[in-house]
XYZ file of C-alpha atoms in Angstrom:
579
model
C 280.222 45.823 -14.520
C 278.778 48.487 -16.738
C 281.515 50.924 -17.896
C 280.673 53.904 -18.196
C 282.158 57.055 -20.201
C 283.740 59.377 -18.472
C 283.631 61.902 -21.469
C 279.883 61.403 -21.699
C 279.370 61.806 -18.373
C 281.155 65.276 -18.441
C 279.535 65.824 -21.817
C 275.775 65.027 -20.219
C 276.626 67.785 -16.810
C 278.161 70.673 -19.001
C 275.396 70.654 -21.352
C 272.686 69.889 -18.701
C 274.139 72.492 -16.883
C 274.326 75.001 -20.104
C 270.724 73.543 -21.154
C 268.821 74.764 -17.540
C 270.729 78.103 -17.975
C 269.035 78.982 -21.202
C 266.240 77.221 -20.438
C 265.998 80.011 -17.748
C 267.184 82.962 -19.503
C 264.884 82.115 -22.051
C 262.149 81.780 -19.468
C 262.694 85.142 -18.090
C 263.155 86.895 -21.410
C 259.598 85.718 -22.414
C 258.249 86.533 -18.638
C 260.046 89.919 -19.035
C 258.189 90.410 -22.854
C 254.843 89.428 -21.303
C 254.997 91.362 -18.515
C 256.381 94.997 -20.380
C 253.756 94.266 -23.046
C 251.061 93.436 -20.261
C 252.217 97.310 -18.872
C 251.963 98.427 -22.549
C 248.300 97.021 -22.822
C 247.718 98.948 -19.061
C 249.417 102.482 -20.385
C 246.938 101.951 -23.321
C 243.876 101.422 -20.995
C 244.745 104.407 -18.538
C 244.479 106.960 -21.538
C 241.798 104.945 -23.075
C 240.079 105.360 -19.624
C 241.211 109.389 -20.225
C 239.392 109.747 -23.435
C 236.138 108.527 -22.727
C 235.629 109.200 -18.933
C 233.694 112.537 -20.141
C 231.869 110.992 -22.885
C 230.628 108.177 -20.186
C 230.209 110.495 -17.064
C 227.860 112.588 -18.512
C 225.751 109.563 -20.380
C 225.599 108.184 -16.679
C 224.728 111.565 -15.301
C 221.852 112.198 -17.731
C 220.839 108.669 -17.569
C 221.047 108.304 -21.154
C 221.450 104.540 -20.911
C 222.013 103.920 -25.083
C 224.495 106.237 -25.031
C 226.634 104.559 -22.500
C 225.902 101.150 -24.338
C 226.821 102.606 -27.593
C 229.704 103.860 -26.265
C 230.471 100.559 -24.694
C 230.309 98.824 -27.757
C 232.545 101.118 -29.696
C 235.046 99.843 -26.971
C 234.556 96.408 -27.008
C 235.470 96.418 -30.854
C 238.680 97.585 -30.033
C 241.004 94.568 -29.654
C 242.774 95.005 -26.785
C 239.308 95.188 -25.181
C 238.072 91.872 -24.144
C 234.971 93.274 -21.326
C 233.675 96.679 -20.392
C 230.726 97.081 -17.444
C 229.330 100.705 -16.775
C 227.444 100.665 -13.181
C 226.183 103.506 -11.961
C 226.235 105.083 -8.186
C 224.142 102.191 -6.617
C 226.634 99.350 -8.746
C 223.404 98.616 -10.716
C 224.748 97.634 -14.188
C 223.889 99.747 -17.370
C 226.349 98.360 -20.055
C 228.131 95.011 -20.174
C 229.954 93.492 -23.049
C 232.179 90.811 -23.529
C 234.261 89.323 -20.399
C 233.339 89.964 -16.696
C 235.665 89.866 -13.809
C 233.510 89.008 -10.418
C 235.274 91.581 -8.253
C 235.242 90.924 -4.180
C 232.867 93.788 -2.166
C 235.742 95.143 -1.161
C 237.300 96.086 -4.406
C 234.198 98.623 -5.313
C 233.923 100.516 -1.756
C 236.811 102.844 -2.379
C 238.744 104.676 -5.668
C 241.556 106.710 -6.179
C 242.437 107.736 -9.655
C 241.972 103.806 -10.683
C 242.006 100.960 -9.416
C 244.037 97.814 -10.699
C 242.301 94.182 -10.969
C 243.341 91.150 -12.239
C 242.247 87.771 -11.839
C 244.753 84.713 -12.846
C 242.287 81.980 -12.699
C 240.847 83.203 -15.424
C 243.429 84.920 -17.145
C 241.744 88.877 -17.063
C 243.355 92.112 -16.344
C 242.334 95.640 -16.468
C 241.670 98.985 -14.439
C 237.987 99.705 -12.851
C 237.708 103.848 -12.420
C 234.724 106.479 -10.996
C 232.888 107.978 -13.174
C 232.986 111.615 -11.299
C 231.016 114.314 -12.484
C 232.092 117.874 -11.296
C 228.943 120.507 -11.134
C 229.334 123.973 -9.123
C 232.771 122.722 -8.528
C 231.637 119.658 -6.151
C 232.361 116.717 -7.249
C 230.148 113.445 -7.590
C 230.698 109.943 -8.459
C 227.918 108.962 -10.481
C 229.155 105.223 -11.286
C 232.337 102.995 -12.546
C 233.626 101.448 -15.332
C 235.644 98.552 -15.751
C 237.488 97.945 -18.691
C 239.420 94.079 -19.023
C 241.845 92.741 -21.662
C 243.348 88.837 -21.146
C 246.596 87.346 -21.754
C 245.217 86.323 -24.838
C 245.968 89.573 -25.971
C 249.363 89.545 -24.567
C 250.360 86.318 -26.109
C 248.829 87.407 -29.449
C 251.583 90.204 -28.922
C 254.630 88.767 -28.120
C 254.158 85.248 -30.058
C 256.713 85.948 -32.603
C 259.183 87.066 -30.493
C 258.489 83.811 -27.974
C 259.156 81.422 -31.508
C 262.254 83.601 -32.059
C 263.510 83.158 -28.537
C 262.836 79.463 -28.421
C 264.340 78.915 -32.113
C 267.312 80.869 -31.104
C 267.691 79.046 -28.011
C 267.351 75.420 -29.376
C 270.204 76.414 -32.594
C 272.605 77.585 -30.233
C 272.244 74.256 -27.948
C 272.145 71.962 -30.896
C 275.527 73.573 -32.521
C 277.384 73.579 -29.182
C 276.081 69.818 -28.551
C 277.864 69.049 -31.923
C 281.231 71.038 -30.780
C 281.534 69.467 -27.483
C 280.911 65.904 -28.755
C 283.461 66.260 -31.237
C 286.249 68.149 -28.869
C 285.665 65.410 -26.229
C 286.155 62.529 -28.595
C 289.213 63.945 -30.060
C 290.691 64.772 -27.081
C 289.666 62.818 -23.969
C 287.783 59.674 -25.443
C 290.534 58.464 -28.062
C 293.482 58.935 -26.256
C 291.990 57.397 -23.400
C 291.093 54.152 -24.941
C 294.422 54.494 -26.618
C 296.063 54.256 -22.934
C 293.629 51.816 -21.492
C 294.252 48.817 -24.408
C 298.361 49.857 -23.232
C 297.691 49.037 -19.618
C 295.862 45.689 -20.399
C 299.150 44.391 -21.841
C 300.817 44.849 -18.539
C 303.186 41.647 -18.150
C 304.266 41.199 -14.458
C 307.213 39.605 -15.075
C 308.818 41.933 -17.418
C 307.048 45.279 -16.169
C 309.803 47.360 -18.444
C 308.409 46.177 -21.461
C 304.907 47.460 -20.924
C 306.411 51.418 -19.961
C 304.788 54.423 -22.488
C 306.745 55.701 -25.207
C 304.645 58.953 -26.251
C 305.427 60.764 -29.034
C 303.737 64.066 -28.803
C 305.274 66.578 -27.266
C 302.545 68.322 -25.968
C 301.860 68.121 -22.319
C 298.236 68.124 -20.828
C 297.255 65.443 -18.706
C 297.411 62.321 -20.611
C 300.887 62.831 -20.251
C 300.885 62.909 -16.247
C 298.877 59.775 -16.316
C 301.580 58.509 -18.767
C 304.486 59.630 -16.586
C 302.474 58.431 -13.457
C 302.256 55.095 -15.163
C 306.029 54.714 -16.323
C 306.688 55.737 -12.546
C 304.492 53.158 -11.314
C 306.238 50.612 -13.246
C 309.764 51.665 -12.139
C 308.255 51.500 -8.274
C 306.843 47.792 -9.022
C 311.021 46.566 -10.099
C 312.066 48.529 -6.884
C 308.898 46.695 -5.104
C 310.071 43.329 -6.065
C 313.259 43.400 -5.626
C 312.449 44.976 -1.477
C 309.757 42.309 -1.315
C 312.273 39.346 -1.753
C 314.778 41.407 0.723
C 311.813 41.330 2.898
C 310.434 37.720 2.968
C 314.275 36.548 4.151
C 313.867 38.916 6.847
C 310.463 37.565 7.563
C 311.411 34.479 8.387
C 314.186 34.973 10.752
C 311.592 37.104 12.382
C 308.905 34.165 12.743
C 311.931 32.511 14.392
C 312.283 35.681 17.182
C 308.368 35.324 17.377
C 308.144 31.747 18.362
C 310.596 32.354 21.314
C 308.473 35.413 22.457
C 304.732 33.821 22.465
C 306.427 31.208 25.156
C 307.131 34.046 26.751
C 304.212 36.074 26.699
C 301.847 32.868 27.607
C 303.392 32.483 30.776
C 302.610 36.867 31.538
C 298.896 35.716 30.423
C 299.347 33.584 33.062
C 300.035 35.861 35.792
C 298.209 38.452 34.432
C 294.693 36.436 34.498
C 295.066 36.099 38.191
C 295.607 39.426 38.918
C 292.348 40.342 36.747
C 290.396 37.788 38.852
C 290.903 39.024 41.880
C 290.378 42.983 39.861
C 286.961 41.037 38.782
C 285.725 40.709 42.075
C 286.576 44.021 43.828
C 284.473 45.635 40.739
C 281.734 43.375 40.856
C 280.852 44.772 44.924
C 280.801 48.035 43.190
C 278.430 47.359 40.959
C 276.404 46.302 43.319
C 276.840 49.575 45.499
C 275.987 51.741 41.922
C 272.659 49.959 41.161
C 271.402 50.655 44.762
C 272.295 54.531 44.106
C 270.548 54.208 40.405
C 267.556 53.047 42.298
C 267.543 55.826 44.746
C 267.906 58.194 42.008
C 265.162 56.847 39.949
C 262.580 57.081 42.890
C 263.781 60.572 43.318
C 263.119 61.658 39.376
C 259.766 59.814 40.356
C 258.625 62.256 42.780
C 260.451 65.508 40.795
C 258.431 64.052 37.512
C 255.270 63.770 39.598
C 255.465 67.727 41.337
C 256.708 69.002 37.273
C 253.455 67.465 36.365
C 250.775 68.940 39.104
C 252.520 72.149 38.436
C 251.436 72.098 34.485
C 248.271 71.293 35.401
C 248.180 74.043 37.827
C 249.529 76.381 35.449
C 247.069 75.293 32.653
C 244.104 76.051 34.946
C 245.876 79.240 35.828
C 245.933 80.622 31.893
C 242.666 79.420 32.133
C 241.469 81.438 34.506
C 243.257 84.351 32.871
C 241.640 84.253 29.685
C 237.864 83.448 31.177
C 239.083 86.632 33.685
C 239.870 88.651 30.211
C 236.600 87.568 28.858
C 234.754 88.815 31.575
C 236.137 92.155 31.964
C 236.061 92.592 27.575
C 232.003 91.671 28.258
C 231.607 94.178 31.455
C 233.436 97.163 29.550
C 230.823 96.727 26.485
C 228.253 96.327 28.737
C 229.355 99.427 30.567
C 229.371 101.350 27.210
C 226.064 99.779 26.201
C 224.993 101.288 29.806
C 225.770 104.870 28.941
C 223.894 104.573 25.760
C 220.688 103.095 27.244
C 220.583 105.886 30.146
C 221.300 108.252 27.523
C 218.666 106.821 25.049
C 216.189 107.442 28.303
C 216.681 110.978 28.722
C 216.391 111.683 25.158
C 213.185 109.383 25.075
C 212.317 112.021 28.382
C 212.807 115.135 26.611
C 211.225 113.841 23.230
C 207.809 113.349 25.342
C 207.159 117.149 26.015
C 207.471 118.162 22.523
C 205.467 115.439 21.298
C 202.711 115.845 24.137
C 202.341 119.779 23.286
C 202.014 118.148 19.236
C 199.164 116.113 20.316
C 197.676 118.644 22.352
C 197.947 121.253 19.427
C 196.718 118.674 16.577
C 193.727 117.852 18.877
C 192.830 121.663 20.006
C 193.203 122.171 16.125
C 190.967 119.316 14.688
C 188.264 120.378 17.423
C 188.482 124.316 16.018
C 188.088 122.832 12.724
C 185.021 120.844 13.340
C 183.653 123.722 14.695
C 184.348 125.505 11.792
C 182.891 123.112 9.439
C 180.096 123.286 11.562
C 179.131 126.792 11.086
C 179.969 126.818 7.137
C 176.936 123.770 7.514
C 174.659 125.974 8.804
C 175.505 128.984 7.118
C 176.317 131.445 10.507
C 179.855 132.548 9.230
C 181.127 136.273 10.080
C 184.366 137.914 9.313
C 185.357 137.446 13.096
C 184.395 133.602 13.271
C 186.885 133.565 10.470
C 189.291 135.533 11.857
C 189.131 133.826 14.991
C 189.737 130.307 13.504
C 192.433 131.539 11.237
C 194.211 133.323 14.307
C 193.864 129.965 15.950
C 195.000 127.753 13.483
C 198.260 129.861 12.674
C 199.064 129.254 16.564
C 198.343 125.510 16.565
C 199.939 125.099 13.371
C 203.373 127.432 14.696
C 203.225 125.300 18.007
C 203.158 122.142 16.081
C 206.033 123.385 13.972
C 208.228 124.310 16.756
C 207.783 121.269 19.067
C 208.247 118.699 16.263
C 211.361 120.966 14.687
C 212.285 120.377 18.271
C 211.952 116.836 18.777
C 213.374 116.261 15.418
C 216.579 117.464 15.917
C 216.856 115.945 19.109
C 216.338 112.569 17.475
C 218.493 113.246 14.416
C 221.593 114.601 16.962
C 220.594 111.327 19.228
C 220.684 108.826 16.358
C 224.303 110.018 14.526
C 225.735 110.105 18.019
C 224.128 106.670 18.940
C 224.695 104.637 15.747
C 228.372 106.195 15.405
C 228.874 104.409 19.605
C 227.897 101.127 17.950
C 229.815 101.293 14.628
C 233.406 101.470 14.276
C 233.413 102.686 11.039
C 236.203 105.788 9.808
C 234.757 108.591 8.420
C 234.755 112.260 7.491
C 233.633 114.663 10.714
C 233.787 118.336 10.903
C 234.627 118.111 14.765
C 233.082 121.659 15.904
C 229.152 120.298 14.170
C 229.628 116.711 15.649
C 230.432 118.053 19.348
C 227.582 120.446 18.976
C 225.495 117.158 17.807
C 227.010 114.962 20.897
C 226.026 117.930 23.511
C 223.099 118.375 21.765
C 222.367 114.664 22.795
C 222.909 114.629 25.899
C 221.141 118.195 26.200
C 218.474 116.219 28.154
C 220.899 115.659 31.107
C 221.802 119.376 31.597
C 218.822 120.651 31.819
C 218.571 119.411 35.164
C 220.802 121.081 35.990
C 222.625 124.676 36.016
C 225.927 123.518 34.528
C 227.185 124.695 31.653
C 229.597 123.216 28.779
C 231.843 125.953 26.204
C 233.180 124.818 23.351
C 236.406 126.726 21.720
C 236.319 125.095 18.100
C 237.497 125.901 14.862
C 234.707 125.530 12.410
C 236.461 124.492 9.194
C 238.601 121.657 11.369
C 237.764 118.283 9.620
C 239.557 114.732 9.705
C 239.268 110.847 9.330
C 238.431 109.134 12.283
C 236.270 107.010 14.970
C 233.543 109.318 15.364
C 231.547 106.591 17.683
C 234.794 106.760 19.857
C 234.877 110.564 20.592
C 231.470 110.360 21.015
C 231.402 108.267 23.577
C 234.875 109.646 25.289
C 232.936 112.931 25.184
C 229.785 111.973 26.641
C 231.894 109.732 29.475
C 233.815 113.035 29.947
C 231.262 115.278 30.890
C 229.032 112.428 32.903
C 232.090 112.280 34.754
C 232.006 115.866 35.667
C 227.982 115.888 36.248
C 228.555 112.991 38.514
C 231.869 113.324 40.112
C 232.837 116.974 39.989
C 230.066 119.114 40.752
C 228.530 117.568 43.918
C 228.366 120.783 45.761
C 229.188 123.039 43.120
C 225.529 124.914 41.797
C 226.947 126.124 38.272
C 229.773 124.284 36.838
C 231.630 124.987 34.038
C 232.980 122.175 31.634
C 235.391 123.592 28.454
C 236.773 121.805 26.066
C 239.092 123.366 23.530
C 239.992 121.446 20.152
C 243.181 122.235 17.998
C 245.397 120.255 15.050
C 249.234 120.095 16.138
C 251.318 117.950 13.241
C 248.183 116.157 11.917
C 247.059 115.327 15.146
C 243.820 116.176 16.656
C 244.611 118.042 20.348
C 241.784 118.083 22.617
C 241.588 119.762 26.001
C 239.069 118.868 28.461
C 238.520 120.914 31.608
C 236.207 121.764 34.629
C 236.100 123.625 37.860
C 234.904 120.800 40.204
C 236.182 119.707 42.855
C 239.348 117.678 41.597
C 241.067 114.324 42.814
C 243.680 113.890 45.128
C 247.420 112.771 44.042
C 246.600 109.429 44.877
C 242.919 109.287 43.310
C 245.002 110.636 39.899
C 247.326 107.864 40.140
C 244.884 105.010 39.890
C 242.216 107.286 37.982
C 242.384 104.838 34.886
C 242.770 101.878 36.661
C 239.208 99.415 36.262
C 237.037 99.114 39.030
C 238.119 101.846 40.675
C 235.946 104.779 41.927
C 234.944 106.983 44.231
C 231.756 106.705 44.142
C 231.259 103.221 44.909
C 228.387 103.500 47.540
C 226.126 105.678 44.848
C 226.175 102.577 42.160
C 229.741 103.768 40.557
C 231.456 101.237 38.670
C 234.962 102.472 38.215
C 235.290 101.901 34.389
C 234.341 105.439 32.745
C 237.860 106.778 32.857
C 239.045 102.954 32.099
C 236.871 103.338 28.958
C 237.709 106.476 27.985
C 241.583 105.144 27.966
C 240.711 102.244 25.836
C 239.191 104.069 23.078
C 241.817 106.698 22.895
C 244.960 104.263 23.138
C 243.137 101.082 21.387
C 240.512 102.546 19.119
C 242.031 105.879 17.921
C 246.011 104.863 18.259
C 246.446 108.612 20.450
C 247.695 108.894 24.216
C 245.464 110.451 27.386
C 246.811 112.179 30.263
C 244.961 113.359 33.139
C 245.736 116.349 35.527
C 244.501 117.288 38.833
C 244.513 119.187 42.393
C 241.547 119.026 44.876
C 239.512 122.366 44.402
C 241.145 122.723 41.180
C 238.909 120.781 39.162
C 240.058 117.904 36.338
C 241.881 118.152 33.117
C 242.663 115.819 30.219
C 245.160 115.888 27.425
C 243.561 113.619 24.941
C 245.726 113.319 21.173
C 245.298 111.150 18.150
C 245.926 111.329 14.637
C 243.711 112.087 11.396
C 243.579 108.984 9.677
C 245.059 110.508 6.363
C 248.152 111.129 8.119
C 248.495 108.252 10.392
């Protein structure tokens, strides 16, 4: 068998273990200098991206083009800077030197001060920033710059410290291999072998002569394994001399022994009879165990077979669920989708009049104008034919002013209220213009009739939010009340107040209709549910409403009532800046 060294062995696992150490600490001290000088090379971009925003914001903002590129390349020649690309508003490139870092969609939609970017694929770093002009103090982004350096840069940086770290590392290992290989010889591997070639001249039958006679009177623990030795040695004489004692003893025992087995084989004797007869009493009730393992397992049989038509039942029963879930996800959209069409109706209702008096005016005034033209022909102008015709135009042209003015703003209030209902995109709203546009909208409907809607709005209130949301809880709100509260009522009144509580938008919806009962309020959000189910109700405007408040804008919706005391809601969500 291979021997091997114990002192080598300890050797190999102190330095191993000493070698991973500063194998690691030197790994993180060169990780540590790459990334402080990485931040170093970012602190230098940030005011590099201070000192030549101006210079580059106004090159964009005068589209002077050769100034931006000249101003790129003075930056590219700096050493640090490995890329530069100057878009402008539209991300259309003007300038772009040296590296380029394909950036996700995502990355160019928004900016704060800067924005960070790295890519580690291909070893590129840098900060991408607006280019904002200020003018009349409003501000503008005109464009973006990126600027990139690379860990080229980095390790051009810190390579003389990395070769210092490394040499420093591999001296210090070397010189402590060299002083533990020398201690261990000295002190484990010599006087090891010295006590090994002492043991191999072990003679049995004089066991005194082989004891340890050390000289040094230093104790460690060669010296234990030397007493332990000299100790084992005295045992073996006491050993032999017992084992001698114990042999005599031996034999007068075999003696007792044979006298006993006689003894004991005629107890086997009786004692095999009795088992026979045990034998056969246990063999009956074996027989009465397997007929109750046989019941059992028929039993677990008929449980296994019920566990298993119940999983199946239960699997068709999640199934069920989830095509239930489905269904009810597609009828609320279509519900929503509902409102919108009938809304897009009675805007496409109103729009016709306007445009119908238009046509009528264009045509009364291209006929006036023929005329006109006519009598310049043949030559019969007087100061009241042209007084008449200009008298007439002015009105045709005023009318045709008015009506489209009027149909265009109908179709501008119609299409931010519409597109906002089918995009759930966060934006900026000032809330007192968007309800005006969202009444405005649905103008068309309350015509018909003599109700009325007051708004109690502060005009500078503006936040981040679902604007397609309110919309539509808004215009669900007061269809409600058209169709729900005022059936006998000839002038209704519908408020809704707006206020900002703790960065959260509070809005109060009332009217004087004709209210819900305790029970109607209890199950007033619940889907399906209406009161109006003979007059083609479907139960799921309130539902709606709930879901966008609680689901789309994160906010909470409470409903109050009385009959003859009309219907209020509490309705609150957060501004998206706060939330």
């Amino acid at each position: 068998m291979k021997i091997t060294s114990i002192s080598r062995k300890l050797l190999s696992k102190v330095l191993s273990v000493y070698f991973i150490l500063t194998f690691s600490v030197t790994g993180i001290q060169i990780i540590a200098e790459y990334f402080n000088t990485k931040s170093h090379i970012n602190s230098e971009l940030l005011t590099l991206q201070k000192t030549i925003s101006g210079s580059l914001t106004r090159a964009v903002w005068e589209l002077n083009t050769q100034q931006a590129i000249d101003i790129s390349k003075g930056l590219i020649a700096i050493p640090m800077i490995k890329g530069i690309t100057v878009t402008d508003e539209a991300n259309k490139v003007i300038a772009q030197l040296g590296e380029v870092l394909t950036l996700p969609s995502t990355v160019q939609e928004t900016y704060s001060e800067h924005q960070s970017i790295s890519s580690i694929s291909e070893g590129l770093f840098g900060h991408s920033f607006p280019l904002i002009f200020e003018f009349s103090g409003r501000t503008t982004t005109v464009g973006t710059v990126t600027l990139l350096s690379s860990n080229d840069v980095i390790f051009s940086r810190i390579e003389v410290g990395i070769y210092f770290l490394i040499g420093n590392a591999i001296v210090k290992t070397a010189f402590l291999i060299f002083l533990f290989s020398l201690a261990f010889t000295k002190l484990l591997t010599e006087p090891l072998q010295e006590l090994t070639d002492k043991m191999k001249q072990l003679d049995l039958h004089d066991p005194e002569a082989s004891k340890f006679h050390s000289m040094n009177n230093e104790r460690n623990e060669l010296n234990v394994l030397e007493d332990a030795y000299n100790n084992l040695i005295d045992e073996l004489v006491e050993f032999k001399d017992k084992l001698a004692l114990s042999q005599r003893e031996t034999n007068l025992a075999n003696d007792k022994l044979d006298e006993q087995n006689s003894l004991l084989e005629q107890e086997v004797a009786r004692k095999t009879s009795t088992l026979s007869r045990t034998l056969l009493r246990m063999e009956v009730q074996k027989k009465d165990m397997l007929a109750q393992q046989h019941q059992l397992e028929a039993e677990n049989n008929r449980r296994r077979k019920t566990e298993s038509t119940l999983i199946t039942t239960n699997k068709d029963l999640k199934i069920s669920i989830i095509e239930l879930s489905r269904a009810q996800d597609r009828l609320l959209e279509a519900e929503k989708m509902a409102s919108l069409g009938l809304l897009s109706a009675e805007v496409s209702h109103e729009i016709n009049t306007p445009i119908g008096i238009s046509i009528t005016s264009a045509s009364y005034l291209s006929d006036i104008i023929h005329k006109f033209q006519q009598d310049i022909n043949s030559q019969k102008l007087s100061k009241r034919t042209i007084d008449s015709f200009i008298d007439n135009a002015g009105q045709c042209v005023e009318l045709l002013s008015n009506n489209l003015q009027r149909a265009a703003e109908l179709i501008t209030s119609f299409k931010q209220v519409a597109v906002d209902q089918t995009n759930d995109k966060v934006r900026l709203i000032n809330i007192a213009k968007y309800l005006d546009e969202i009444i405005h909208s649905i103008h068309p409907k309350l015509k018909k009739t003599n109700h009325s809607i007051k708004v109690h709005c502060d005009p500078h209130i503006e936040i981040y939010t679902h604007p397609g949301a309110i919309a539509q809880i808004i215009i669900n709100l007061i269809i409600n009340s058209l169709s729900h509260g005022f059936p006998n009522i000839n002038r209704g009144e519908m408020t809704i107040d707006i206020a900002v509580e703790q960065q959260r938008l509070v809005i109060l919806y009332r009217d004087n209709g004709i209210g819900v009962n305790e029970e109607q309020l209890e199950r007033i959000f619940e889907p399906f549910y209406t009161t109006q189910a003979n007059n083609g109700g479907t139960g799921l405007g309130t539902h709606i409403i709930k879901n966008l408040v609680i689901d789309t804008l994160n906010g909470s919706i409470d409903a109050y009532s009385a009959e003859g005391e009309g219907l209020r809601y509490r309705i609150t969500f957060p501004d998206m800046r706060y939330s």
